[in-house]
Coordinates of C-alpha atoms in Angstrom, one line a residue:
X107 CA 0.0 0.0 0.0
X108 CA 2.9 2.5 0.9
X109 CA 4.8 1.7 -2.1
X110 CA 1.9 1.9 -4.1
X111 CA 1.2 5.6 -2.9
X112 CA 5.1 6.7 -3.3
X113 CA 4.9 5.4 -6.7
X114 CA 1.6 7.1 -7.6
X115 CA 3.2 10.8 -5.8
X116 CA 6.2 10.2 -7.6
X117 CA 4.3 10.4 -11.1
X118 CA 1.9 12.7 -10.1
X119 CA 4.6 15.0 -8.8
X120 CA 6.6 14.4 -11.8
X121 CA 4.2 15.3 -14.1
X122 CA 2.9 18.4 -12.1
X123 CA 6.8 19.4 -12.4
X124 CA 6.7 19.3 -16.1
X125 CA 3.3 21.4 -16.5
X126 CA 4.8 24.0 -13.9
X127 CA 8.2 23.9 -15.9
X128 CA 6.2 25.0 -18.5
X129 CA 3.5 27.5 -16.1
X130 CA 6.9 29.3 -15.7
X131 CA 7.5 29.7 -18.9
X132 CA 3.8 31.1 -19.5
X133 CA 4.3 33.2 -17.0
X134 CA 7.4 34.8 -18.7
X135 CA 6.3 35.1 -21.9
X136 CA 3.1 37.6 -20.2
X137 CA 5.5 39.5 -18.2
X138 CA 8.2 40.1 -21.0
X139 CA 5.0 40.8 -23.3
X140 CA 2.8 42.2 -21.2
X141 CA 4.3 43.2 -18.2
X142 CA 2.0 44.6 -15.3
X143 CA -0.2 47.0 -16.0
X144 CA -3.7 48.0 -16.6
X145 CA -4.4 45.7 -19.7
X146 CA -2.6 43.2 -18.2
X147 CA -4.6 43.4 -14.6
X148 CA -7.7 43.4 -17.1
X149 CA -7.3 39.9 -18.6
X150 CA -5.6 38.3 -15.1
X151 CA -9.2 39.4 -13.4
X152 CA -11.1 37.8 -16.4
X153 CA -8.9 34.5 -16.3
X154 CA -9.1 34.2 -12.0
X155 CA -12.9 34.4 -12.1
X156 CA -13.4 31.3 -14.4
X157 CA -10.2 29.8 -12.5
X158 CA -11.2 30.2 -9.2
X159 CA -14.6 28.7 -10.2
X160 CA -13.1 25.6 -11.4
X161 CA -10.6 25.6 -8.5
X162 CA -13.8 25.8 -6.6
X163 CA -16.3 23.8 -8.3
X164 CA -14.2 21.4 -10.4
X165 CA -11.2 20.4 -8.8
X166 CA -12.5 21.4 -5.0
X167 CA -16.0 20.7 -4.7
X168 CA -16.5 18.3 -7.1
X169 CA -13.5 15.8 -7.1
X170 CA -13.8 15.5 -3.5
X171 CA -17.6 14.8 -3.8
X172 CA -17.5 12.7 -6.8
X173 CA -14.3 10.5 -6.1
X174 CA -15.6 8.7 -2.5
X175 CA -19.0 7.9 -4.3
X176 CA -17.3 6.6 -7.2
X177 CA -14.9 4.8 -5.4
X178 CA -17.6 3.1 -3.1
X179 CA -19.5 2.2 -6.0
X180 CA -16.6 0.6 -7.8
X181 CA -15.6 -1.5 -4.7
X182 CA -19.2 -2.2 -3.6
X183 CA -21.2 -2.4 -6.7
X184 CA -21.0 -3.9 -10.8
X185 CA -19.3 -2.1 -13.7
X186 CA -22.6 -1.3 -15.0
X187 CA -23.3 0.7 -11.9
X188 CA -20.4 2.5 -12.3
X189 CA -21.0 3.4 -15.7
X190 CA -24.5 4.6 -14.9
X191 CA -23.1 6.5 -12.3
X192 CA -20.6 8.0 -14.6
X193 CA -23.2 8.8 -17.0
X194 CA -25.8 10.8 -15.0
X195 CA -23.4 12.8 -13.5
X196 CA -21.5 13.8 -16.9
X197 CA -25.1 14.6 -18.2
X198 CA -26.3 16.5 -14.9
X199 CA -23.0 18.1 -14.4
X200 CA -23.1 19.1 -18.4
X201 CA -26.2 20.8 -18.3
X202 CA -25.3 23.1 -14.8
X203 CA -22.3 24.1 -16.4
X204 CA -23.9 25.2 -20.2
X205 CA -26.5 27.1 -17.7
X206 CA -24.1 28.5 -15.3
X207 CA -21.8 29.5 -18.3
X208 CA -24.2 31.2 -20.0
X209 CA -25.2 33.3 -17.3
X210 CA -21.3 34.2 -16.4
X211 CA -20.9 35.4 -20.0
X212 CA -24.6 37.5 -20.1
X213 CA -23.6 38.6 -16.7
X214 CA -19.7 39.7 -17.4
X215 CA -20.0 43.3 -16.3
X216 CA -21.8 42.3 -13.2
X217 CA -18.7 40.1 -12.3
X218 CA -16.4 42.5 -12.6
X219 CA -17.4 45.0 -11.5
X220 CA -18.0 42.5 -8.1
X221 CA -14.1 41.1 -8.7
X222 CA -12.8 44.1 -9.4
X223 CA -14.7 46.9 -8.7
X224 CA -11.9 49.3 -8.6
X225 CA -11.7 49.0 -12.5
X226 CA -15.3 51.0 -12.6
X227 CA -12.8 54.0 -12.0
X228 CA -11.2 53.6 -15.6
X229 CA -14.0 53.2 -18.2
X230 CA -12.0 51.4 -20.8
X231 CA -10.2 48.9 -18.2
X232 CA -13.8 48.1 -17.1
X233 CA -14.8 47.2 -20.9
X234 CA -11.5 45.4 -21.6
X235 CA -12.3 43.1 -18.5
X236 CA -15.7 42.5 -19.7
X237 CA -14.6 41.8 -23.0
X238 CA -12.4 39.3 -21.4
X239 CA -14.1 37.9 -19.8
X240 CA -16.5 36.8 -22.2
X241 CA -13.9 34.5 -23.8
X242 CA -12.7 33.1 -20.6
X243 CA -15.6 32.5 -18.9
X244 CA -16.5 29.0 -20.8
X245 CA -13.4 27.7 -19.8
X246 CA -15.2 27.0 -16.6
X247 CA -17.3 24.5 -18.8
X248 CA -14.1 22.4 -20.7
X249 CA -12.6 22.4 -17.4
X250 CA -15.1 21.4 -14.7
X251 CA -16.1 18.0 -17.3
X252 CA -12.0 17.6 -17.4
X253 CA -11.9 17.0 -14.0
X254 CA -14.8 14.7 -14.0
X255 CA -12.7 12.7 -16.7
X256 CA -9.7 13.4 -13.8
X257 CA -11.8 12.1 -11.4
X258 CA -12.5 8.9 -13.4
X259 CA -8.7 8.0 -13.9
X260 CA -7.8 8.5 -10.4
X261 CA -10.0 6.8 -9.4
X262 CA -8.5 3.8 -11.5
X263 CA -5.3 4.8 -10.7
X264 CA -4.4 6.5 -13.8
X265 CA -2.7 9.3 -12.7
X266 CA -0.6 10.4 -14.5
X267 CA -2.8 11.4 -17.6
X268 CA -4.6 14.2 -15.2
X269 CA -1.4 15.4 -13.9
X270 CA 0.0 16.1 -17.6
X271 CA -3.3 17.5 -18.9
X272 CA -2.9 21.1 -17.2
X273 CA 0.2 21.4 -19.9
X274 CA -2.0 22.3 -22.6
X275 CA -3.3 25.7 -20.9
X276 CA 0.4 26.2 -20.5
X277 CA 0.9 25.7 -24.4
X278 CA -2.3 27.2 -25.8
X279 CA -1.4 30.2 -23.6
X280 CA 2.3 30.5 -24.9
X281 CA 0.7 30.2 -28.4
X282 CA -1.7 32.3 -28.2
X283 CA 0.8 35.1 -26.8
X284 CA 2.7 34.3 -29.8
X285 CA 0.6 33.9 -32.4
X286 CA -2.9 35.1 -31.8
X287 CA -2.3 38.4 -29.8
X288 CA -0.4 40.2 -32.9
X289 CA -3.7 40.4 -34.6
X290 CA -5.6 42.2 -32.4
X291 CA -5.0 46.2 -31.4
X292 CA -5.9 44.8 -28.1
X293 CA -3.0 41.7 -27.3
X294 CA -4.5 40.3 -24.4
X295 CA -7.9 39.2 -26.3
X296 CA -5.8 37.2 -28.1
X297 CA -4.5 35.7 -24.4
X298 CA -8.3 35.1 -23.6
X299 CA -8.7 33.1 -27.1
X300 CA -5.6 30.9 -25.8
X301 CA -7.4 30.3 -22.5
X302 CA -11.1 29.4 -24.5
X303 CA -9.0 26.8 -26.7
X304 CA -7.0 25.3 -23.9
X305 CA -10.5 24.3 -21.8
X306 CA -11.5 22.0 -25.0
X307 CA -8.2 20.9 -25.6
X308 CA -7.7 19.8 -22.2
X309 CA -11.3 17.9 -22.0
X310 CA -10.7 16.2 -25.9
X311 CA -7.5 14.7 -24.9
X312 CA -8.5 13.0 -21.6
X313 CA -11.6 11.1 -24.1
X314 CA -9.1 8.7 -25.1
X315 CA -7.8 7.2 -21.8
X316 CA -11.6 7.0 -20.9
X317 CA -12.6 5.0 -23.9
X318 CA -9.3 2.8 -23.2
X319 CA -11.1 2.3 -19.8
X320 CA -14.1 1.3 -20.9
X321 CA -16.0 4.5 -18.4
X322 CA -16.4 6.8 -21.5
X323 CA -19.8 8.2 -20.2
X324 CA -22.9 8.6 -22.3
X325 CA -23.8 11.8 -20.6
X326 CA -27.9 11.9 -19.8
X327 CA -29.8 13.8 -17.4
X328 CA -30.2 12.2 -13.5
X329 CA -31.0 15.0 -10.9
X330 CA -33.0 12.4 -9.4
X331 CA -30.6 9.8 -9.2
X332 CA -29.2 9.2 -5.6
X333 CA -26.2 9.0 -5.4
X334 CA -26.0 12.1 -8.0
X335 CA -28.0 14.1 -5.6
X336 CA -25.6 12.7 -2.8
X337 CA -22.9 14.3 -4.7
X338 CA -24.7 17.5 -5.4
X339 CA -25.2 17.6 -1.0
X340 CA -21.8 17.2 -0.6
X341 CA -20.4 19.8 -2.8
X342 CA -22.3 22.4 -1.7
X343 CA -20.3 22.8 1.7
X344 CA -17.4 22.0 0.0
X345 CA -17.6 24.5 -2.3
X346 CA -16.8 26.9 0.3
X347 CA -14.7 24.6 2.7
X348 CA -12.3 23.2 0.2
X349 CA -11.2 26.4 -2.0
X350 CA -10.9 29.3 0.7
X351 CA -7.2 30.0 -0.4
X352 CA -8.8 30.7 -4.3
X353 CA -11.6 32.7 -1.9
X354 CA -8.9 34.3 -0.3
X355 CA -6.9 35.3 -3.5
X356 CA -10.2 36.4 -5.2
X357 CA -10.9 39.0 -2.1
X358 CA -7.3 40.3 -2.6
X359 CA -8.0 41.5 -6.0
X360 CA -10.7 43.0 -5.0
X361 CA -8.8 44.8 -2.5
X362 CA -5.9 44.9 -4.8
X363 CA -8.2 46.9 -7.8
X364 CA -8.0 50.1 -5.7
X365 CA -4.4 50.1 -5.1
X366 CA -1.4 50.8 -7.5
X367 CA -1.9 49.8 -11.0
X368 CA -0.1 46.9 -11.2
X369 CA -0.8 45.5 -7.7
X370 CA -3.0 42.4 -9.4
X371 CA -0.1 41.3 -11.5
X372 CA 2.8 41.5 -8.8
X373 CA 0.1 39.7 -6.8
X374 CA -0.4 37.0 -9.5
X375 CA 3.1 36.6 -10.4
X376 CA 4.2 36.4 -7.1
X377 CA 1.5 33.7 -6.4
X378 CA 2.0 31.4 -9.5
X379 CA 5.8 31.0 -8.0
X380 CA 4.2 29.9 -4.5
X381 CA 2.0 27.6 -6.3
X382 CA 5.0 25.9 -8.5
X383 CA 5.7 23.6 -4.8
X384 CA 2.4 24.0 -3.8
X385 CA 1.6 21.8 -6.4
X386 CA 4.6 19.3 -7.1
X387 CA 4.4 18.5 -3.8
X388 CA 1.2 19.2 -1.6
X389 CA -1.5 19.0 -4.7
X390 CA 0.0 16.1 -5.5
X391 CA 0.0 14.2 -2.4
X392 CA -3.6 15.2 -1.5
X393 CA -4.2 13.8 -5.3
X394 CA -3.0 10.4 -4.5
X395 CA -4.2 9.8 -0.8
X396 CA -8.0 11.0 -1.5
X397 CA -8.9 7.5 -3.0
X398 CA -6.7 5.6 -0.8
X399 CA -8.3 7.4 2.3
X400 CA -12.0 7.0 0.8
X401 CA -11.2 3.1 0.2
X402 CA -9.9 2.9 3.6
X403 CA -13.1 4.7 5.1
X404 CA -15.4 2.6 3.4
X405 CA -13.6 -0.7 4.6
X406 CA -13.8 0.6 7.9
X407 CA -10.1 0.0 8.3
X408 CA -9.3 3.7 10.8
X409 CA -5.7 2.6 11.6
X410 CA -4.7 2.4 8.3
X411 CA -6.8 5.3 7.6
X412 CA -4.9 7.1 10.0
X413 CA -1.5 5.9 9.1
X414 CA -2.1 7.5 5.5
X415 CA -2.8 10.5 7.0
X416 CA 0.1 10.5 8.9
X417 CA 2.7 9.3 6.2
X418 CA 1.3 12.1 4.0
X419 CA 2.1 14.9 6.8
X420 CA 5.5 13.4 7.4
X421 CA 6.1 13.4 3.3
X422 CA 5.0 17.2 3.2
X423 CA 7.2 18.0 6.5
X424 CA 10.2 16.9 4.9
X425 CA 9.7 17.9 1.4
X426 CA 7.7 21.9 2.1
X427 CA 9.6 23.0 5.0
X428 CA 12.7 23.1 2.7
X429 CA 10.6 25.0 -0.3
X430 CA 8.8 27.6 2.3
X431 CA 12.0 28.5 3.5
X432 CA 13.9 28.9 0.1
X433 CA 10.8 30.8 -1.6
X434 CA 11.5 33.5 1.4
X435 CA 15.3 33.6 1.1
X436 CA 15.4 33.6 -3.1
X437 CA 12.4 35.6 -4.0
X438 CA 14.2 38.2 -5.0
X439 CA 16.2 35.7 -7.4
X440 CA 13.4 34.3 -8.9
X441 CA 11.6 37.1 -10.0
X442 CA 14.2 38.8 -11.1
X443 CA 15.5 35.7 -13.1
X444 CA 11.8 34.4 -14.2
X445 CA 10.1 38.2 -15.2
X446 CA 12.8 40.9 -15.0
X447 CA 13.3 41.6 -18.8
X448 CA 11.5 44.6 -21.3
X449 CA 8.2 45.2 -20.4
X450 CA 8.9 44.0 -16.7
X451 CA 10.6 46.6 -14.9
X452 CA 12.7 47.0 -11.4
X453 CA 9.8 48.4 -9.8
X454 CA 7.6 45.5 -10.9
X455 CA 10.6 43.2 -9.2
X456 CA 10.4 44.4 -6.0
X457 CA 6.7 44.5 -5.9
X458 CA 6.3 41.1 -6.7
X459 CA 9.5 40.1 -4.7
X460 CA 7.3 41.4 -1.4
X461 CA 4.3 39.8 -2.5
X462 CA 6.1 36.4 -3.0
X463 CA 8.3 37.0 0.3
X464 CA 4.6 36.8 2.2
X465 CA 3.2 34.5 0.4
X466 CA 5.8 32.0 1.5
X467 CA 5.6 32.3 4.5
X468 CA 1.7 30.8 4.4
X469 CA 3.4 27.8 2.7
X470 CA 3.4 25.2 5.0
X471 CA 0.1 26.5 6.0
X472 CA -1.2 26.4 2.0
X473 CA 0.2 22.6 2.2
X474 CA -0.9 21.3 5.0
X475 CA -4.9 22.4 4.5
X476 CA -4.6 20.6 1.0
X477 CA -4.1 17.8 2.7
X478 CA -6.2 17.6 5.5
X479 CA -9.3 18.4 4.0
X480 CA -8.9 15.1 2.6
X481 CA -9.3 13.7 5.6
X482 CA -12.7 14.9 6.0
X483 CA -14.1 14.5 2.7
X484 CA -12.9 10.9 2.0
X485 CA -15.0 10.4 5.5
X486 CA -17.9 12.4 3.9
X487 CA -17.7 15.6 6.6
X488 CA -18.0 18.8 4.6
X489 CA -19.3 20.4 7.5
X490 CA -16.1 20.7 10.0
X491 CA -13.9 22.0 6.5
X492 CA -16.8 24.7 6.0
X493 CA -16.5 25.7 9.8
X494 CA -13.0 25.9 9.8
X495 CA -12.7 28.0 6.4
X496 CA -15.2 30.4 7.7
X497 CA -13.2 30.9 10.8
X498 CA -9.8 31.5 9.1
X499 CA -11.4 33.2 6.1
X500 CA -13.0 36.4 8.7
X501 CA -9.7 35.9 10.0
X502 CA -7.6 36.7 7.1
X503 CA -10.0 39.3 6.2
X504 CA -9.5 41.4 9.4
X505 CA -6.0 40.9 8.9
X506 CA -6.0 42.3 5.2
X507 CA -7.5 45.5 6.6
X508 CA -5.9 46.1 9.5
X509 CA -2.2 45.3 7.1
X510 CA -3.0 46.9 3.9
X511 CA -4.1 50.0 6.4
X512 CA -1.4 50.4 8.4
X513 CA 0.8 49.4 5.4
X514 CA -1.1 52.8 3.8
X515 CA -0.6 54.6 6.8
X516 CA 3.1 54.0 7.2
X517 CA 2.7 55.1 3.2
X518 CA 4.8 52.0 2.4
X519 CA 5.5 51.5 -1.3
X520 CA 3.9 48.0 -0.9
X521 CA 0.6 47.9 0.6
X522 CA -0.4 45.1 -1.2
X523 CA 1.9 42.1 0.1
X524 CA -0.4 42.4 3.4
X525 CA -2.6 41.3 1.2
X526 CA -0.5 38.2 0.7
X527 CA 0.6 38.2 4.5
X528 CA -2.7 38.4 5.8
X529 CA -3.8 35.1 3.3
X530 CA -0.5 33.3 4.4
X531 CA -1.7 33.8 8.3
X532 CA -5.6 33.0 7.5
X533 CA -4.0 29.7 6.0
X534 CA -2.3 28.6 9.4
X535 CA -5.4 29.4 11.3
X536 CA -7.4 27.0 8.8
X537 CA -4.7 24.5 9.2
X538 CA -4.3 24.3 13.0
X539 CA -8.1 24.1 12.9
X540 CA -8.5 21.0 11.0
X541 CA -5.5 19.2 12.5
X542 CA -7.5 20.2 16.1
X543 CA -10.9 18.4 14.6
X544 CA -9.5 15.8 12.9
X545 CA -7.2 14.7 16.1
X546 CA -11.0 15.2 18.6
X547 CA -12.6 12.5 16.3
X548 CA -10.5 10.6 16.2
X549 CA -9.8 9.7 12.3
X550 CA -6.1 10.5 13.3
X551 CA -3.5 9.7 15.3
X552 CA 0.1 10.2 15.2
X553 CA 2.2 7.7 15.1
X554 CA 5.8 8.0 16.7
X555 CA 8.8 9.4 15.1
X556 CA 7.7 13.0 14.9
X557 CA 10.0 15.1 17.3
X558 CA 13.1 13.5 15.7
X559 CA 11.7 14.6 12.4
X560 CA 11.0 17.9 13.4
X561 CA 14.7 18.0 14.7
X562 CA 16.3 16.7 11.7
X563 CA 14.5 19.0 9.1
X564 CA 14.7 22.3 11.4
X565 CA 19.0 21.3 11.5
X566 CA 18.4 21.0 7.2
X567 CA 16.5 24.5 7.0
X568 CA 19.1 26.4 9.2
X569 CA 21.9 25.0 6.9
X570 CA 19.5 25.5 3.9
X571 CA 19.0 29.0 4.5
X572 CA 22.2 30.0 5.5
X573 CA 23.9 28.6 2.2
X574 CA 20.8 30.5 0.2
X575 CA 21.3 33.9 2.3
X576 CA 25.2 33.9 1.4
X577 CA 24.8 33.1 -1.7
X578 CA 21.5 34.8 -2.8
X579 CA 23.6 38.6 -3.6
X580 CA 21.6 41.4 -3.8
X581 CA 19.3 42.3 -7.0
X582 CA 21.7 44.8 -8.6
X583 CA 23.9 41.8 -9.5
X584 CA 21.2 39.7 -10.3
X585 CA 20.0 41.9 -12.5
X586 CA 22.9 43.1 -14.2
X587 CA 23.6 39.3 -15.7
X588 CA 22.0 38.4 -18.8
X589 CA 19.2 35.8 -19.0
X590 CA 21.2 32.6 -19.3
X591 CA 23.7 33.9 -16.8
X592 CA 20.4 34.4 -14.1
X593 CA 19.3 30.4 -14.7
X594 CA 22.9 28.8 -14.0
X595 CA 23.5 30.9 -11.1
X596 CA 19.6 30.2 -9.8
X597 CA 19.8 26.7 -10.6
X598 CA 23.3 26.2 -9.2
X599 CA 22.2 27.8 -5.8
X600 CA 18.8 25.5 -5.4
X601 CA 20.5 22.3 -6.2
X602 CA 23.6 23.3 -3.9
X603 CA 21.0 24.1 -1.1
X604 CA 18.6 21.4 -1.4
X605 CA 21.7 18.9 -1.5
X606 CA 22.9 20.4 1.4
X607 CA 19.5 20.2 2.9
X608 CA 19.2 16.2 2.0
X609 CA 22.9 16.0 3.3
X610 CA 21.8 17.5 6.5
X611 CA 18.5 15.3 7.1
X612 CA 21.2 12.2 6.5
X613 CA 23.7 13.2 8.7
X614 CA 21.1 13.2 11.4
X615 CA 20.5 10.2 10.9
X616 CA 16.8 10.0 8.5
X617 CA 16.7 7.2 7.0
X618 CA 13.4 6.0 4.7
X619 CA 12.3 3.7 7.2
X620 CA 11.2 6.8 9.0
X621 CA 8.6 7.9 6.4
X622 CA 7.5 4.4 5.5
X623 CA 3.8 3.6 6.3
X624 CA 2.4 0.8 8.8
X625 CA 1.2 -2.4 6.8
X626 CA -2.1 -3.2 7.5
X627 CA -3.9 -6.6 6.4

């Protein structure tokens, strides 16, 4: 069972490496294009609001809904039941999501100006948006019945073919930017095409692996069904308890629309480099233990339930801590080598470099949420994730206030990385929340081995960080080398510290015993 689950991170990670490999280079070709500025905070408002819906609805609510029904019905029940089960809910989930996305596009202005209602200051910003997001919105569609594919194949344990599908936004993006935006007077509409194409791309080429699997659905209408309206009951909570870091972000535009032109894009930018380990390591372990957790639920087994709980926290200890801790120390680095060239300018670096500096600080915090919620929603509890996200969301809230107002007050350049700060905290308070519920019921219990862990990986950070802060120099010099020169030194200094980091944990005597899992009959 544990070797299964390493093997099935290991590709899920891998393949979420390659698609952020490539997220970076998206990300560079719209800051060397684009760079940060009022067109550019235009189309990044019109792309969240479909993205945080599927963040939301499609890979939040509705993959941890839809995965512990369809894995109980698999283990409990015939093909054909599965089938039918795939089949109503492509149909039911089909037909929401051609209603909702016809009301997002009729009802573009409405969203914006409720995303981003600092834009209704600058009339032609405000249409741009719109505009925008008009072609984005039905991205929400492709990509909400992609995950449902997603779902399938995990499910199955195919994982791999989800992890690699997010590459195609990253490609239709980079050629759109290319080759679309030079036709229009506008270049970002071209951006917003990319974004359209990459939802159907993404859905067409999971079809096949479906087919291959013989759960293909023929998509018909079930409200009525059961277990489809058991789905439907637990996604509602969800919805909200699963996704408040993409709430979270979504209220700092908001705020961030009346600050500095520019704020949402050092915001974004700063955020897409948080999310590059978020992702490989965090997203990817929550990925794999969700069925293993709902399997174990179902068979009543709550040792082994546990057990996968715990191996996952002790995977994510040794593998985030690290990342949270060189994100803070090399963000200056990054941005510089990742964004600093023509259209984005010093001043953009150092904005984004304070955003980024927050935002990793809520790292561990970001990590640990994604995987604790499965917990919960393998067990089918959407309740105690609801309570806890409305707790840390008021939380983060008053915090982005009271930061962004004193940062205003002070009249600090940034104002906006309290927006980031204030998420990073709201994060911790949602974690420590869930790890406190989760530990009351029961559903987990530590095993032993975790103080020496701690030990070993604080001893790998402090040697981490000290190797990163030496060698990180300041950003005149980082700057003043040319591209290639900015990768080998950037590259050089991550691999020196995470071998040193690896070193360290060895020396202290880790060993992979210490992260293996309990067998259990």
């Amino acid at each position: 069972m544990a070797s299964s689950l390493v093997r099935s991170t290991t590709v899920v990670s891998g393949m979420t490496f390659i698609s952020r490999i490539l997220g970076f280079g998206r990300d560079v070709v719209l800051a060397v294009m684009f760079g940060a500025g009022p067109a550019m905070d235009a189309f990044l408002v019109a792309f969240k609001i479909p993205n945080f819906l599927r963040r939301l609805f499609a890979e939040g609510a509705f993959a941890q809904s839809f995965v512990p029904v369809l894995s109980a019905t698999r283990d409990q029940e015939s093909g054909d039941d599965v089938k039918a089960l795939v089949s109503v809910v492509a149909g039911t989930l089909g037909v929401i999501l051609a209603v909702l996305t016809l009301v997002g596009v009729l009802a573009a202005p409405v969203l914006i100006f409720i995303f981003a209602p600092g834009f209704a200051d600058n009339a032609d910003q405000f249409e741009l948006a719109v505009t925008l997001l008009r072609l984005t919105f039905p991205y929400l569609f492709f990509i909400s019945l992609t995950a449902l594919a997603g779902g399938i194949l995990n499910t199955y344990g195919r994982f791999a073919v989800p992890a690699v599908t997010p590459v195609l936004l990253n490609i239709c993006m980079i050629g759109a930017a290319a080759l679309i935006s030079p036709m229009f007077a506008e270049p970002t509409v071209g951006l917003a095409i990319g974004v359209f194409i990459a939802g159907l791309a993404q859905l067409v080429f999971q079809l096949p692996f479906l087919l291959r699997l013989d759960r293909l659905p023929r998509p018909r209408w079930g409200w009525a069904n059961e277990k489809v309206r058991r789905i439907l009951k637990l996604m509602l909570p969800i919805m909200f308890g699963s996704s408040i870091a993409q709430i979270m972000l979504l209220l700092d535009t908001i705020v961030a629309s009346f600050l500095a032109s520019g704020s949402v894009s050092w915001l974004y930018y700063a955020d897409r480099l948080m999310e590059f380990p978020l992702g490989v390591f965090s997203i990817a372990i929550a990925t794999v233990i969700l069925p293993s957790l709902s399997a174990r639920h179902a068979s009543k087994s709550s040792a082994a339930f546990s057990d996968t709980l715990d191996w996952a926290l002790k995977v994510l200890m040794v593998l985030g801590l690290p990342a949270m801790v060189g994100l803070f120390i090399l963000a200056g680095p990054l941005v510089i080598t990742l964004f600093n060239y023509r259209s984005f300018t010093p001043h953009d670096v150092w904005m984004s470099q304070y955003a980024l500096m927050a935002y990793s600080l809520g790292f561990m915090g970001f990590s640990i949420v994604k995987v604790l919620v499965t917990g919960f929603y393998s067990r089918e509890d959407s309740r105690t994730p609801v309570k806890c996200g409305v707790i840390s969301m008021v939380s983060a809230m008053a915090m982005n206030l009271a930061f962004v107002g004193l940062f205003l007050w002070q009249r600090w350049e940034a104002p906006h990385a309290g927006l980031a700060l204030a998420g990073s905290l709201g994060a911790f308070v949602n974690a420590g929340l869930l790890y406190f519920y989760l530990r009351r019921s029961g559903a987990y219990t530590p095993r032993t081995g975790w103080a020496g862990l701690y030990l070993r990986i604080m001893i790998g950070c402090v040697i981490m960080a000290i190797v990163l802060h030496v060698g990180a120099a300041d950003a005149a010099t980082w700057m003043a080398r040319d591209a290639l020169a900015r990768v080998g030194w950037l590259m050089a200094w991550i691999t020196a510290g995470v071998g040193l980091y690896f070193v360290a944990l060895a020396a202290t005597g880790l060993r992979p015993r210490h992260l293996r899992m309990a067998q259990h009959d």
